[in-house]
């Protein structure tokens, strides 16, 4: 099994200094670089302090100058917010300056709140059309001159400047619905999946969907399957409630965004009180402890073996869950020192 790191510049309230958050985020990527991780992922989000990522390519360019080996990926470019020529050039530039380390993740976008600001009038549920139109256009621009007449973009002959160093840039899509797994297999894309806080049956469902898509497209290559979980490794079992409390707080802010409540002040979404949640079972401490990648090194190793048995190729360590910066660093160090050697 290989390992990937997903991390954001993250502030859940104004008490954290932005310069300290930036320093910490880079340090985490450097620990992953030296500790045996395969890929580090940067997201794209707008006007939200909990995921400060206005341009994933800028973040990757920053990381590229301070790392040596780890590959660098966008997870994900929100297609509807971009023009294909700009995406192609930005991505190729990161591949150039990183020495050919780019992993290109493209998606539809997460929150209706962001669409209301970045692409007014577009429903999040319709944004997949932009992603599916953009990907072949970007690939064509990477190859050379190309003109496009499409539903969402049209332009005369153009090309990507610069071109990627890699002859074939690995492409990833985030997938949950069966139609997306089928799209990924048919279009030579690797797959990122996220069971959120749900149990292993959700992970099994995603693996089954990928296997069905591969079986239905026998002439296509099997994609790499990566699965993400919030992750926290701690030295003592008595510490188990520390990441649980952090996750509960962050998840309640995500709940606000998914419901598009509009209760965001200066970039900080307010937490929804538990007594106002209709899905309180999804915040149960024992459930979170069991389903998320929380535990001592031995407990985390045992959980990861379950994913390996399902056929998951790479595990995405999601570091951003509102945990304190010192606890985040200690967790990643334990993972590199004790978990990776047991499974690599």
Short mmCIF file of C-alpha atoms in Angstrom, two decimals:
data_model
loop_
_atom_site.label_atom_id
_atom_site.label_comp_id
_atom_site.label_asym_id
_atom_site.label_seq_id
_atom_site.Cartn_x
_atom_site.Cartn_y
_atom_site.Cartn_z
CA UNK A 1 0.00 0.00 0.00
CA UNK A 2 1.12 3.55 -0.81
CA UNK A 3 0.18 6.69 1.11
CA UNK A 4 -0.99 10.16 0.18
CA UNK A 5 -1.41 13.31 2.28
CA UNK A 6 -4.35 15.71 1.94
CA UNK A 7 -3.82 18.90 3.90
CA UNK A 8 -5.24 22.40 3.88
CA UNK A 9 -4.22 25.72 5.32
CA UNK A 10 -6.91 25.58 7.98
CA UNK A 11 -8.29 28.00 10.55
CA UNK A 12 -11.49 27.19 12.41
CA UNK A 13 -11.41 30.51 14.26
CA UNK A 14 -9.37 33.71 14.30
CA UNK A 15 -7.14 32.63 17.20
CA UNK A 16 -4.62 30.96 14.87
CA UNK A 17 -2.04 33.20 13.22
CA UNK A 18 -2.08 32.85 9.43
CA UNK A 19 1.72 32.84 9.18
CA UNK A 20 1.92 30.00 11.70
CA UNK A 21 -0.69 28.00 9.78
CA UNK A 22 1.28 28.43 6.54
CA UNK A 23 4.55 27.39 8.20
CA UNK A 24 2.89 24.36 9.75
CA UNK A 25 1.29 23.24 6.48
CA UNK A 26 4.58 23.33 4.62
CA UNK A 27 6.32 21.49 7.45
CA UNK A 28 3.69 18.73 7.30
CA UNK A 29 4.27 18.30 3.56
CA UNK A 30 8.02 18.14 4.16
CA UNK A 31 7.53 15.45 6.84
CA UNK A 32 5.46 13.46 4.34
CA UNK A 33 8.13 13.99 1.66
CA UNK A 34 10.85 12.55 3.89
CA UNK A 35 8.60 9.95 5.52
CA UNK A 36 7.66 7.92 2.46
CA UNK A 37 4.37 9.44 1.26
CA UNK A 38 3.68 9.17 -2.46
CA UNK A 39 1.51 12.27 -3.12
CA UNK A 40 0.57 15.51 -1.35
CA UNK A 41 -2.79 17.01 -2.36
CA UNK A 42 -3.89 20.66 -2.39
CA UNK A 43 -7.58 21.54 -2.59
CA UNK A 44 -9.48 24.42 -4.19
CA UNK A 45 -11.93 26.40 -2.07
CA UNK A 46 -12.92 30.04 -1.90
CA UNK A 47 -13.79 32.54 0.86
CA UNK A 48 -13.51 29.91 3.61
CA UNK A 49 -10.95 30.00 6.40
CA UNK A 50 -11.31 26.26 7.13
CA UNK A 51 -9.89 25.44 3.68
CA UNK A 52 -7.68 28.30 2.50
CA UNK A 53 -6.94 27.24 -1.07
CA UNK A 54 -7.80 29.92 -3.65
CA UNK A 55 -5.47 28.39 -6.25
CA UNK A 56 -4.19 24.82 -5.85
CA UNK A 57 -1.50 25.39 -8.46
CA UNK A 58 0.01 28.22 -6.42
CA UNK A 59 0.08 25.97 -3.38
CA UNK A 60 1.76 23.15 -5.32
CA UNK A 61 4.35 25.54 -6.76
CA UNK A 62 5.14 26.63 -3.18
CA UNK A 63 5.48 23.01 -2.04
CA UNK A 64 7.55 22.07 -5.10
CA UNK A 65 10.29 24.50 -4.10
CA UNK A 66 10.60 22.95 -0.64
CA UNK A 67 10.34 19.19 -1.36
CA UNK A 68 12.41 16.66 -3.26
CA UNK A 69 10.51 13.46 -4.01
CA UNK A 70 6.83 13.61 -3.16
CA UNK A 71 4.41 14.01 -6.07
CA UNK A 72 2.09 17.01 -6.00
CA UNK A 73 -1.59 16.94 -6.85
CA UNK A 74 -4.72 19.06 -7.15
CA UNK A 75 -7.66 17.60 -5.25
CA UNK A 76 -9.46 18.96 -6.97
CA UNK A 77 -9.57 21.72 -9.56
CA UNK A 78 -13.20 22.90 -9.62
CA UNK A 79 -13.71 22.91 -13.39
CA UNK A 80 -16.58 25.39 -13.54
CA UNK A 81 -14.45 28.14 -11.97
CA UNK A 82 -11.74 28.00 -14.66
CA UNK A 83 -11.02 28.36 -18.38
CA UNK A 84 -9.40 25.25 -19.93
CA UNK A 85 -6.46 27.16 -21.43
CA UNK A 86 -5.61 28.63 -18.03
CA UNK A 87 -5.91 25.24 -16.30
CA UNK A 88 -3.69 23.57 -18.90
CA UNK A 89 -0.97 26.21 -18.57
CA UNK A 90 -1.06 26.41 -14.77
CA UNK A 91 -0.90 22.63 -14.43
CA UNK A 92 1.91 22.27 -16.96
CA UNK A 93 3.92 24.99 -15.22
CA UNK A 94 3.71 23.09 -11.91
CA UNK A 95 4.83 19.92 -13.70
CA UNK A 96 7.76 21.84 -15.19
CA UNK A 97 9.07 23.45 -12.01
CA UNK A 98 8.52 20.31 -9.91
CA UNK A 99 10.54 18.12 -12.27
CA UNK A 100 7.54 16.15 -13.54
CA UNK A 101 5.78 15.50 -10.24
CA UNK A 102 2.24 16.70 -11.07
CA UNK A 103 -0.86 14.61 -10.35
CA UNK A 104 -3.89 16.32 -11.91
CA UNK A 105 -7.13 15.95 -9.96
CA UNK A 106 -10.27 17.49 -11.45
CA UNK A 107 -13.77 17.63 -10.00
CA UNK A 108 -17.13 19.34 -9.95
CA UNK A 109 -16.88 21.38 -6.75
CA UNK A 110 -18.34 20.85 -3.31
CA UNK A 111 -20.54 23.62 -1.92
CA UNK A 112 -23.43 25.54 -3.45
CA UNK A 113 -22.20 28.52 -1.41
CA UNK A 114 -19.06 28.63 -3.55
CA UNK A 115 -20.96 28.29 -6.82
CA UNK A 116 -23.19 31.20 -5.78
CA UNK A 117 -20.04 33.32 -5.67
CA UNK A 118 -17.70 31.78 -8.24
CA UNK A 119 -20.24 30.80 -10.90
CA UNK A 120 -23.62 32.42 -10.05
CA UNK A 121 -26.63 30.58 -11.39
CA UNK A 122 -24.93 27.18 -11.66
CA UNK A 123 -26.28 24.37 -9.49
CA UNK A 124 -23.67 22.16 -7.85
CA UNK A 125 -25.57 19.13 -9.14
CA UNK A 126 -24.99 20.30 -12.74
CA UNK A 127 -21.29 21.11 -12.40
CA UNK A 128 -20.16 17.64 -13.52
CA UNK A 129 -20.86 18.79 -17.09
CA UNK A 130 -18.00 21.29 -16.84
CA UNK A 131 -15.61 18.69 -15.47
CA UNK A 132 -16.39 16.17 -18.20
CA UNK A 133 -16.04 18.80 -20.94
CA UNK A 134 -12.83 20.28 -19.54
CA UNK A 135 -10.72 17.13 -19.10
CA UNK A 136 -10.37 16.13 -22.78
CA UNK A 137 -9.78 19.79 -23.69
CA UNK A 138 -6.90 20.14 -21.22
CA UNK A 139 -5.36 16.88 -22.41
CA UNK A 140 -5.58 18.10 -26.02
CA UNK A 141 -3.97 21.45 -25.16
CA UNK A 142 -1.10 19.61 -23.46
CA UNK A 143 -0.43 17.79 -26.75
CA UNK A 144 -0.42 20.82 -29.06
CA UNK A 145 -2.65 23.16 -31.07
CA UNK A 146 -6.35 22.64 -30.47
CA UNK A 147 -9.56 24.59 -31.15
CA UNK A 148 -12.75 23.97 -29.18
CA UNK A 149 -16.48 24.47 -29.74
CA UNK A 150 -18.33 23.16 -26.70
CA UNK A 151 -21.31 23.65 -24.45
CA UNK A 152 -19.43 25.68 -21.83
CA UNK A 153 -16.33 27.00 -23.61
CA UNK A 154 -15.38 27.89 -27.16
CA UNK A 155 -12.06 29.24 -28.41
CA UNK A 156 -9.93 29.31 -31.59
CA UNK A 157 -6.70 27.35 -31.97
CA UNK A 158 -4.51 27.51 -28.88
CA UNK A 159 -2.07 25.34 -26.95
CA UNK A 160 -0.73 24.93 -23.45
CA UNK A 161 2.34 27.04 -22.70
CA UNK A 162 4.38 25.51 -21.23
CA UNK A 163 3.85 21.83 -21.94
CA UNK A 164 4.07 19.26 -19.12
CA UNK A 165 7.36 17.44 -18.67
CA UNK A 166 5.51 14.15 -18.30
CA UNK A 167 4.38 12.49 -21.51
CA UNK A 168 1.18 11.48 -19.69
CA UNK A 169 0.14 13.43 -16.61
CA UNK A 170 -1.75 11.14 -14.19
CA UNK A 171 -5.36 12.25 -13.88
CA UNK A 172 -7.63 11.68 -10.86
CA UNK A 173 -11.34 12.17 -10.31
CA UNK A 174 -13.30 12.07 -7.06
CA UNK A 175 -15.98 9.40 -7.37
CA UNK A 176 -19.02 8.29 -5.40
CA UNK A 177 -21.79 7.68 -7.96
CA UNK A 178 -21.57 4.61 -10.28
CA UNK A 179 -21.63 6.86 -13.38
CA UNK A 180 -18.43 8.60 -12.21
CA UNK A 181 -16.60 5.29 -11.74
CA UNK A 182 -17.59 4.31 -15.27
CA UNK A 183 -16.39 7.69 -16.57
CA UNK A 184 -13.05 7.32 -14.78
CA UNK A 185 -12.36 3.86 -16.18
CA UNK A 186 -13.34 4.82 -19.74
CA UNK A 187 -11.19 7.96 -19.65
CA UNK A 188 -8.05 6.56 -18.03
CA UNK A 189 -8.48 8.38 -14.71
CA UNK A 190 -7.44 7.20 -11.27
CA UNK A 191 -10.06 7.39 -8.52
CA UNK A 192 -10.21 9.18 -5.18
CA UNK A 193 -13.03 8.15 -2.86
CA UNK A 194 -14.10 9.37 0.57
CA UNK A 195 -16.51 7.38 2.76
CA UNK A 196 -16.87 10.46 5.01
CA UNK A 197 -17.66 9.17 8.54
CA UNK A 198 -19.49 6.07 7.37
CA UNK A 199 -18.44 2.52 8.21
CA UNK A 200 -16.52 0.00 6.12
CA UNK A 201 -19.62 -1.01 4.18
CA UNK A 202 -19.37 2.36 2.41
CA UNK A 203 -15.77 1.62 1.44
CA UNK A 204 -16.87 -1.81 0.20
CA UNK A 205 -19.58 -0.15 -1.90
CA UNK A 206 -17.03 2.12 -3.57
CA UNK A 207 -14.69 -0.79 -4.31
CA UNK A 208 -17.59 -2.76 -5.80
CA UNK A 209 -18.51 0.18 -8.03
CA UNK A 210 -14.97 0.43 -9.31
CA UNK A 211 -14.72 -3.32 -9.90
CA UNK A 212 -18.03 -3.26 -11.78
CA UNK A 213 -16.82 -0.37 -13.95
CA UNK A 214 -13.62 -2.27 -14.75
CA UNK A 215 -15.60 -5.42 -15.61
CA UNK A 216 -17.93 -3.42 -17.86
CA UNK A 217 -14.97 -1.92 -19.75
CA UNK A 218 -12.62 -4.87 -20.35
CA UNK A 219 -10.47 -2.98 -22.86
CA UNK A 220 -9.63 -0.25 -20.34
CA UNK A 221 -6.84 -0.23 -17.78
CA UNK A 222 -7.73 -0.69 -14.12
CA UNK A 223 -7.32 2.66 -12.35
CA UNK A 224 -5.45 3.23 -9.12
CA UNK A 225 -7.96 3.36 -6.27
CA UNK A 226 -7.25 5.70 -3.35
CA UNK A 227 -9.47 6.06 -0.29
CA UNK A 228 -9.44 8.97 2.15
CA UNK A 229 -10.18 9.17 5.86
CA UNK A 230 -9.59 11.78 8.53
CA UNK A 231 -6.48 10.49 10.29
CA UNK A 232 -4.98 10.97 13.75
CA UNK A 233 -2.39 8.72 15.37
CA UNK A 234 -1.68 9.05 19.08
CA UNK A 235 0.69 7.29 21.45
CA UNK A 236 -1.76 6.51 24.27
CA UNK A 237 -5.26 5.06 24.00
CA UNK A 238 -6.39 7.53 26.67
CA UNK A 239 -5.93 10.33 24.11
CA UNK A 240 -8.69 9.08 21.82
CA UNK A 241 -11.17 11.89 22.56
CA UNK A 242 -8.74 14.64 21.43
CA UNK A 243 -9.21 14.07 17.67
CA UNK A 244 -12.87 13.15 18.21
CA UNK A 245 -13.66 16.58 19.67
CA UNK A 246 -11.74 18.27 16.86
CA UNK A 247 -13.59 16.25 14.20
CA UNK A 248 -16.99 16.95 15.76
CA UNK A 249 -16.33 20.68 15.67
CA UNK A 250 -15.08 20.66 12.09
CA UNK A 251 -17.86 18.39 10.84
CA UNK A 252 -20.49 20.68 12.36
CA UNK A 253 -19.00 23.54 10.30
CA UNK A 254 -19.08 21.36 7.17
CA UNK A 255 -22.75 20.66 7.93
CA UNK A 256 -23.35 24.40 7.77
CA UNK A 257 -21.71 24.60 4.32
CA UNK A 258 -23.45 21.55 2.87
CA UNK A 259 -26.82 22.97 3.94
CA UNK A 260 -25.81 26.39 2.52
CA UNK A 261 -27.14 28.09 5.64
CA UNK A 262 -25.33 31.32 4.88
CA UNK A 263 -24.13 31.51 8.47
CA UNK A 264 -20.53 32.39 7.61
CA UNK A 265 -18.84 35.40 9.19
CA UNK A 266 -15.57 36.73 7.77
CA UNK A 267 -14.84 33.32 6.23
CA UNK A 268 -15.63 31.26 9.35
CA UNK A 269 -18.72 28.99 9.18
CA UNK A 270 -20.52 28.77 12.50
CA UNK A 271 -20.84 25.34 14.07
CA UNK A 272 -24.36 23.93 14.14
CA UNK A 273 -25.28 22.95 17.72
CA UNK A 274 -25.74 19.19 18.12
CA UNK A 275 -29.31 19.59 19.31
CA UNK A 276 -30.16 21.14 15.91
CA UNK A 277 -28.69 18.29 13.87
CA UNK A 278 -31.00 15.75 12.31
CA UNK A 279 -28.10 13.34 11.78
CA UNK A 280 -26.64 13.32 15.29
CA UNK A 281 -25.68 9.65 14.97
CA UNK A 282 -22.96 10.75 12.52
CA UNK A 283 -21.25 12.61 15.37
CA UNK A 284 -21.27 9.78 17.93
CA UNK A 285 -17.77 9.53 19.52
CA UNK A 286 -17.59 5.73 19.40
CA UNK A 287 -18.72 5.71 15.77
CA UNK A 288 -16.10 8.30 14.80
CA UNK A 289 -13.40 6.40 16.68
CA UNK A 290 -14.34 3.19 14.88
CA UNK A 291 -14.86 4.53 11.35
CA UNK A 292 -12.18 7.19 11.03
CA UNK A 293 -8.46 6.45 10.91
CA UNK A 294 -8.00 7.30 14.57
CA UNK A 295 -5.94 5.18 16.95
CA UNK A 296 -2.58 4.12 18.27
CA UNK A 297 -0.08 2.94 15.64
CA UNK A 298 -1.12 -0.69 16.12
CA UNK A 299 -4.81 0.18 15.84
CA UNK A 300 -4.24 2.22 12.68
CA UNK A 301 -2.15 -0.57 11.13
CA UNK A 302 -4.99 -3.03 11.78
CA UNK A 303 -7.53 -0.68 10.20
CA UNK A 304 -5.36 -0.10 7.12
CA UNK A 305 -4.96 -3.84 6.60
CA UNK A 306 -8.73 -3.95 6.20
CA UNK A 307 -8.54 -1.44 3.35
CA UNK A 308 -5.68 -3.34 1.73
CA UNK A 309 -7.78 -6.52 1.89
CA UNK A 310 -10.55 -4.70 0.00
CA UNK A 311 -8.12 -3.90 -2.81
CA UNK A 312 -7.46 -0.23 -2.01
CA UNK A 313 -4.16 0.72 -3.64
CA UNK A 314 -3.34 3.95 -1.82
CA UNK A 315 -4.61 5.48 1.42
CA UNK A 316 -5.17 9.25 1.69
CA UNK A 317 -4.24 10.56 5.12
CA UNK A 318 -6.56 13.57 5.60
CA UNK A 319 -4.72 15.70 8.13
CA UNK A 320 -7.04 18.71 8.29
CA UNK A 321 -9.70 18.06 10.91
CA UNK A 322 -9.34 21.00 13.24
CA UNK A 323 -6.74 19.24 15.39
CA UNK A 324 -4.12 21.37 17.13
CA UNK A 325 -0.97 21.99 15.10
CA UNK A 326 1.30 20.17 17.56
CA UNK A 327 -1.06 17.16 17.61
CA UNK A 328 -1.17 17.12 13.79
CA UNK A 329 2.60 17.07 13.57
CA UNK A 330 2.99 14.35 16.21
CA UNK A 331 0.36 12.21 14.47
CA UNK A 332 2.09 12.44 11.09
CA UNK A 333 5.49 11.67 12.63
CA UNK A 334 4.07 8.54 14.31
CA UNK A 335 2.43 7.49 11.05
CA UNK A 336 5.72 7.82 9.14
CA UNK A 337 7.79 6.13 11.83
CA UNK A 338 5.54 3.25 12.88
CA UNK A 339 2.66 2.78 10.42
CA UNK A 340 4.22 3.10 6.96
CA UNK A 341 7.04 0.58 7.60
CA UNK A 342 4.46 -2.02 8.65
CA UNK A 343 2.48 -1.70 5.40
CA UNK A 344 4.71 -0.31 2.65
#
